Coordinates of C-alpha atoms and ligand atoms in Angstrom, one line a residue:
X1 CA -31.2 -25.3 7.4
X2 CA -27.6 -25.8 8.2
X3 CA -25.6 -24.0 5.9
X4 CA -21.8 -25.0 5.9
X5 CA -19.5 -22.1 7.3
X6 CA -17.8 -20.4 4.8
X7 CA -14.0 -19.1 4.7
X8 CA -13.1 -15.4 5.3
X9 CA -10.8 -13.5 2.3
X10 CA -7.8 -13.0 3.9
X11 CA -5.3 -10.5 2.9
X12 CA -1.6 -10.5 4.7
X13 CA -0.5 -7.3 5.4
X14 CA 4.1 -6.8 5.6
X15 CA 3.9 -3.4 6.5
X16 CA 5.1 -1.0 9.2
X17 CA 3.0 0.0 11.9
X18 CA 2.0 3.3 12.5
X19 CA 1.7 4.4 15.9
X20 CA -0.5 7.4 14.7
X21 CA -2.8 4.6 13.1
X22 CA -3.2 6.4 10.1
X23 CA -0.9 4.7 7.4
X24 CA 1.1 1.2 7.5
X25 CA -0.6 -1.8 9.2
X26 CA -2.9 -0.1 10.7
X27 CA -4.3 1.6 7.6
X28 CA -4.4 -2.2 5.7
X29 CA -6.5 -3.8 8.4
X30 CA -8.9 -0.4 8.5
X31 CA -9.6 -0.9 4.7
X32 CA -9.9 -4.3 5.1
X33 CA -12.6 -3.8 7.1
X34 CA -14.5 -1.8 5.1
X35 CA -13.7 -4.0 2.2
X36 CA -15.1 -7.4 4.5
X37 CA -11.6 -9.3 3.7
X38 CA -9.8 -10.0 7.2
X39 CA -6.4 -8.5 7.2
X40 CA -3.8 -11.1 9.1
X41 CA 0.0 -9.2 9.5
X42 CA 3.5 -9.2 9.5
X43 CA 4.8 -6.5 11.0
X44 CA 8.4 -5.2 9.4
X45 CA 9.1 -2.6 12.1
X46 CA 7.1 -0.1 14.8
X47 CA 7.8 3.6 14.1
X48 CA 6.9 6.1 16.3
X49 CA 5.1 9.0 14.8
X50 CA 2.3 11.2 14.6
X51 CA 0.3 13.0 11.8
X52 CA 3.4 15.7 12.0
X53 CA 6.4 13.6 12.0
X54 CA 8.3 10.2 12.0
X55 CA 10.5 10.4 15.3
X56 CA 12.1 6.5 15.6
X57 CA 11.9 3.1 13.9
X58 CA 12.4 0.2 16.0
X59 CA 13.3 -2.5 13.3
X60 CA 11.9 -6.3 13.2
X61 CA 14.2 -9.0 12.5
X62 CA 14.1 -10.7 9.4
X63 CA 13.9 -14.1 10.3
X64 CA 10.7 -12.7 12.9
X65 CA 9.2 -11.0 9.7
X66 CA 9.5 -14.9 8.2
X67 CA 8.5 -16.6 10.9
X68 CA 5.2 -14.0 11.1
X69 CA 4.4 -14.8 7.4
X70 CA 5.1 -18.7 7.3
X71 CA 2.6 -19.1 10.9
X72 CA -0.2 -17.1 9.3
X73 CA -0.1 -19.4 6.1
X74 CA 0.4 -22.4 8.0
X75 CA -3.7 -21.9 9.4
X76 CA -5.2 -19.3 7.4
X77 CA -3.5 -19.0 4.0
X78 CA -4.5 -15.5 2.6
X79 CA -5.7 -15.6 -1.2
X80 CA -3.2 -12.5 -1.5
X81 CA -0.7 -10.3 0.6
X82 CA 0.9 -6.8 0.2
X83 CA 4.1 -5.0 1.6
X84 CA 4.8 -2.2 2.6
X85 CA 7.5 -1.1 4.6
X86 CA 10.2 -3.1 4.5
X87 CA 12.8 -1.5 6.4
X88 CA 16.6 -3.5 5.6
X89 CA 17.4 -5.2 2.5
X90 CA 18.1 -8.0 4.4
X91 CA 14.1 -7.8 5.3
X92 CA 13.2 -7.1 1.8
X93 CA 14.7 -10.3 0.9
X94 CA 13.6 -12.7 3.8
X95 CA 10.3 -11.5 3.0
X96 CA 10.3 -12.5 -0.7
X97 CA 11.7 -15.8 -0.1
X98 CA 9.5 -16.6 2.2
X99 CA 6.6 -14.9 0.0
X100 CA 8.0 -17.5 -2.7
X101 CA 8.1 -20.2 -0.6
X102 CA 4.8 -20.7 0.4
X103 CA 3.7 -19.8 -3.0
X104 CA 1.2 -16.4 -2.6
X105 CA -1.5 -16.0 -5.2
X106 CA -1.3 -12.8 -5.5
X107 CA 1.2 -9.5 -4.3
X108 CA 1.0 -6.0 -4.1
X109 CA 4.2 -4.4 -3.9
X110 CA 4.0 -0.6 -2.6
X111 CA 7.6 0.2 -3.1
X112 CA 7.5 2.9 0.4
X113 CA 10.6 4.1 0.9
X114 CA 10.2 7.8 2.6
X115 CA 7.5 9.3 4.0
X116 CA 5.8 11.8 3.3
X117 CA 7.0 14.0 6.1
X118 CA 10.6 13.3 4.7
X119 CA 11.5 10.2 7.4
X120 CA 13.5 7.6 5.9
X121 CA 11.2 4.4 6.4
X122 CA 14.0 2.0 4.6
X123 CA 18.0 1.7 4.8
X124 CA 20.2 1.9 2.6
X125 CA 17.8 3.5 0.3
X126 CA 20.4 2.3 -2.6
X127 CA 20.7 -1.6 -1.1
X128 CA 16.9 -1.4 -0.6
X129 CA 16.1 -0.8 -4.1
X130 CA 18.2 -3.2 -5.3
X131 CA 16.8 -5.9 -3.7
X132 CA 13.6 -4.8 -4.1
X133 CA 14.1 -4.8 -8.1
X134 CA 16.1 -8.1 -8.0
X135 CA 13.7 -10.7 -5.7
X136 CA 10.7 -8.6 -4.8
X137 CA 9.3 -6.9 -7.8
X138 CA 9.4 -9.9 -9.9
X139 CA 7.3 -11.8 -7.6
X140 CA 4.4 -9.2 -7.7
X141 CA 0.9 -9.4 -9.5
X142 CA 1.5 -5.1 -9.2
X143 CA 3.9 -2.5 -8.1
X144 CA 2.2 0.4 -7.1
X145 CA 5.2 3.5 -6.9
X146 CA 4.0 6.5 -6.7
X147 CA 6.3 9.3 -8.8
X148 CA 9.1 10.0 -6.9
X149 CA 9.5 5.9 -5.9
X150 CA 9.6 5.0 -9.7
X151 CA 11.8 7.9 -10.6
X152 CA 14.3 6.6 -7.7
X153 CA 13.8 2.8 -8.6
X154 CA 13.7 3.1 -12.2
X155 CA 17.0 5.3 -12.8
X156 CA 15.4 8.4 -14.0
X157 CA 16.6 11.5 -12.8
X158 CA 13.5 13.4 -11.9
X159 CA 9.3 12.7 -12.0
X160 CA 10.0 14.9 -15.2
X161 CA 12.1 12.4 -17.0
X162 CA 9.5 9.3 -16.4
X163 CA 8.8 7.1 -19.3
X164 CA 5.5 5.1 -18.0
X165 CA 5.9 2.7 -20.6
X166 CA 9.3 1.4 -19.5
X167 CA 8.8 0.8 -15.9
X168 CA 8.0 -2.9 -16.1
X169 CA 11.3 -3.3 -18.1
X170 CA 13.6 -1.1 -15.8
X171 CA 11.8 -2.4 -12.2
X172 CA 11.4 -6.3 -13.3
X173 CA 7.9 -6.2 -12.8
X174 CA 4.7 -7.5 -14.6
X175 CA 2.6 -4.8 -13.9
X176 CA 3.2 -1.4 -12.9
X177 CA 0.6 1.3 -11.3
X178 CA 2.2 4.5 -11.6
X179 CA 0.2 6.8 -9.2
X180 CA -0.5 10.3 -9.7
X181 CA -0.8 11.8 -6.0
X182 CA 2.3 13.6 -6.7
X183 CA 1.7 15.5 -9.8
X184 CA 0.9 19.3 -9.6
X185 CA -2.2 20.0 -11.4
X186 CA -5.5 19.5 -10.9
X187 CA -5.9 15.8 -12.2
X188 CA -4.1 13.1 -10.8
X189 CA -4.9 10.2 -12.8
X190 CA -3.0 7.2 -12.3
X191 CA -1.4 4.8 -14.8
X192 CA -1.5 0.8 -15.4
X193 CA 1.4 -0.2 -17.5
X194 CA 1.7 -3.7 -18.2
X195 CA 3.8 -5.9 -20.5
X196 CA 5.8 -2.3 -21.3
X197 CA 2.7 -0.5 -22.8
X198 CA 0.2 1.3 -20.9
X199 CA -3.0 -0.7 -20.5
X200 CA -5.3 1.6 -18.9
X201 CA -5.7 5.1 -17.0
X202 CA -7.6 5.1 -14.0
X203 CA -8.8 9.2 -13.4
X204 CA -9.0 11.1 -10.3
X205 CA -9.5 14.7 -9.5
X206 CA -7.4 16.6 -7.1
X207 CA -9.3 16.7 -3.4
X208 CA -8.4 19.7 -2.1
X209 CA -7.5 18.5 1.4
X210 CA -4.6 18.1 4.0
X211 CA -5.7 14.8 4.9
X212 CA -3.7 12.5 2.8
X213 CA -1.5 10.6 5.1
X214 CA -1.4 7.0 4.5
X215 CA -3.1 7.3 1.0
X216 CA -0.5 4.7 -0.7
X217 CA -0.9 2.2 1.9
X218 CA -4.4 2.5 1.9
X219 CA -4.6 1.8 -1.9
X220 CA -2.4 -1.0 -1.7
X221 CA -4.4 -2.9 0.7
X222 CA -7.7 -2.0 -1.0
X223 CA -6.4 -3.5 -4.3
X224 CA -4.9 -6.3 -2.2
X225 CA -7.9 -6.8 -0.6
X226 CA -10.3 -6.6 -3.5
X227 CA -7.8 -9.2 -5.4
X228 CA -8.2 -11.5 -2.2
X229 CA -11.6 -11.3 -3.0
X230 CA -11.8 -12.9 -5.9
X231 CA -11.4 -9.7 -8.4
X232 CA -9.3 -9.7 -11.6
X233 CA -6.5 -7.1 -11.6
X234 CA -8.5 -4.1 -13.6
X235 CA -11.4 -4.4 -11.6
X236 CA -9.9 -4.6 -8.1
X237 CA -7.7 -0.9 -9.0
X238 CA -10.7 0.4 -10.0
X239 CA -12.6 -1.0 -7.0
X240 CA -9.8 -0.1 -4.7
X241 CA -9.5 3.8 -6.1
X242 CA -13.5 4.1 -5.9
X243 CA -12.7 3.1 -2.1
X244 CA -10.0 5.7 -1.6
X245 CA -11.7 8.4 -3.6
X246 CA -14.6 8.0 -0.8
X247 CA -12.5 8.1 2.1
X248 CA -10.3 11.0 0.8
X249 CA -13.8 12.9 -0.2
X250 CA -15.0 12.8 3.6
X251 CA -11.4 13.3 5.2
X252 CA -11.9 16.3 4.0
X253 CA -14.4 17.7 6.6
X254 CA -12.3 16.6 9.5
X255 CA -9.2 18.0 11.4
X256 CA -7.3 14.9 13.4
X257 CA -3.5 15.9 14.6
X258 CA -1.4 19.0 13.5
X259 CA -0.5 17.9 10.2
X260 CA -1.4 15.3 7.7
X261 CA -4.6 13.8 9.0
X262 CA -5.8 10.2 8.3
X263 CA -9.0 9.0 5.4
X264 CA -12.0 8.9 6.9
X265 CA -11.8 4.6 7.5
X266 CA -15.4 4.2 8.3
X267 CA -17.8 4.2 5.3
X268 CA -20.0 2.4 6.1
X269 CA -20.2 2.9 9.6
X270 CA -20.2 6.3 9.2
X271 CA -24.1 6.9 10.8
X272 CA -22.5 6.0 14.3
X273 CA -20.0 10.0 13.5
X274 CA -21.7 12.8 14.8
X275 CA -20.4 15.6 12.5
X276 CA -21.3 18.3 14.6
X277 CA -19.5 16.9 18.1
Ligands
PLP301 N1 4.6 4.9 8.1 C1 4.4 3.6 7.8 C2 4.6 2.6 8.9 C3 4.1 3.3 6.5 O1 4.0 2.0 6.2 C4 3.9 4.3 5.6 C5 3.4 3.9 4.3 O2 3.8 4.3 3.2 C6 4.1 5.6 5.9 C7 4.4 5.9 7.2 C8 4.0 6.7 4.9 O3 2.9 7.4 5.0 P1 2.7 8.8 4.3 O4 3.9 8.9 3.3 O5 1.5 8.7 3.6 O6 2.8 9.8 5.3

């Protein structure tokens, strides 16, 4: 029998890369594997860093971000795309004009503005958000902030001060996932606000681990991913957190770098990991 071949998903990734390989590009197209949806990518700008720190940025053009998006969807249109870092607000811009202009399905927004170890990964934060808010954010199927983002972005003065049900409102967006990561506490469960009520809460326990570098990104893609599939929004966060919950689970049992070690990205291959070597 000859069956026709069938597409791929395809999810584009506008992210940083990573040269640790735990977070940014690198992270997208590892949970795109595990998800079976083939990551294509822009890359926004090569940082150098490690699971300790972020020690350079070496910044992409805007018009090369562009011209990196329009090529991919010229051949192999992706059924949805998410960004990441976007380091100018000239780039932040380019990219959602050009997003716009070839008419993407569906976007995931992770608004990443600092890193974890303290780096700055856009500039000017204040230009940044701005733009982000006034021709990103109201192009997205989700932003996905996590506390201290939608505290900056949204106006409020601390994670404190947060009204959940605003943030659509005060970021311009149609839906918002407010994550909990950040909260001290043992739960982190995060929030789905949509149409400036909060539609559902998606709940997580705290996993007690160090490992936690390039959790956002990783998120972002999975949803990404699982909305390039086919999924409807609800079930592709809850698909996507499932995922992370996993990989966060078994980072747990292993030490990689100094500092903030990577998910373990291989459920599913994971028989080929001898635990003991
Ligand atoms: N580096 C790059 C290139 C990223 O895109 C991201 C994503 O948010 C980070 C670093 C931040 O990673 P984390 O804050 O999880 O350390």
């Amino acid at each position: 029998m000859n069956d026709a071949p069938r597409p791929y998903p395809v999810m584009l990734s506008i992210a940083g890369s990573d040269s640790g390989g735990g977070a940014g590009i690198q992270a997208d197209i590892k949970i795109g594997c595990q998800l079976g949806v083939f990551v294509a990518t822009a890359i926004t700008s090569v940082t150098s860093q490690n699971t300790c720190e972020v020690v350079g940025r070496s910044d992409i053009a805007p018009d090369f971000i562009s011209s990196q998006i329009l090529t991919v969807c010229a051949d192999t249109m992706p059924q949805a795309a998410k960004t990441g870092m976007i380091p100018t607000p000239e780039a932040v811009v380019a990219v959602a004009r050009t997003l716009r202009s070839v008419g993407i399905e569906n976007l995931v927004v992770d608004p990443v503005l600092i890193s974890t170890s303290g780096h700055a990964l856009a500039s000017p934060l204040e230009e940044v958000a701005a733009a982000m808010r006034e021709e990103l954010f109201p192009l997205a199927t989700l932003v996905t902030p996590n506390l201290h983002e939608a505290a900056y972005l949204a106006g409020f003065a601390d994670t404190d001060s947060i009204e959940p049900p605003t943030l659509c409102s005060r970021l311009g967006a149609k839906a918002v996932l407010l994550k909990g990561g950040h909260k001290t506490g043992c739960r982190c469960d995060d929030l789905l606000i949509e149409a400036d009520s909060v539609a559902a809460s998606f709940p997580a326990e705290r996993i007690d681990t160090v490992n936690t570098h390039g959790t956002g990104c990783s998120l972002s893609s999975a949803i990404a991913c699982s909305l390039a599939a086919g999924m409807p929004l609800m079930r592709a966060i809850a698909n996507a957190k499932d995922l992370i919950t996993t990989d966060l689970r078994l980072a747990a049992d292993y030490r990689h770098g100094k500092g903030h070690g990577p998910l373990f990205f291989f459920t599913g291959g994971k028989h080929y990991i001898n635990k003991e070597s």
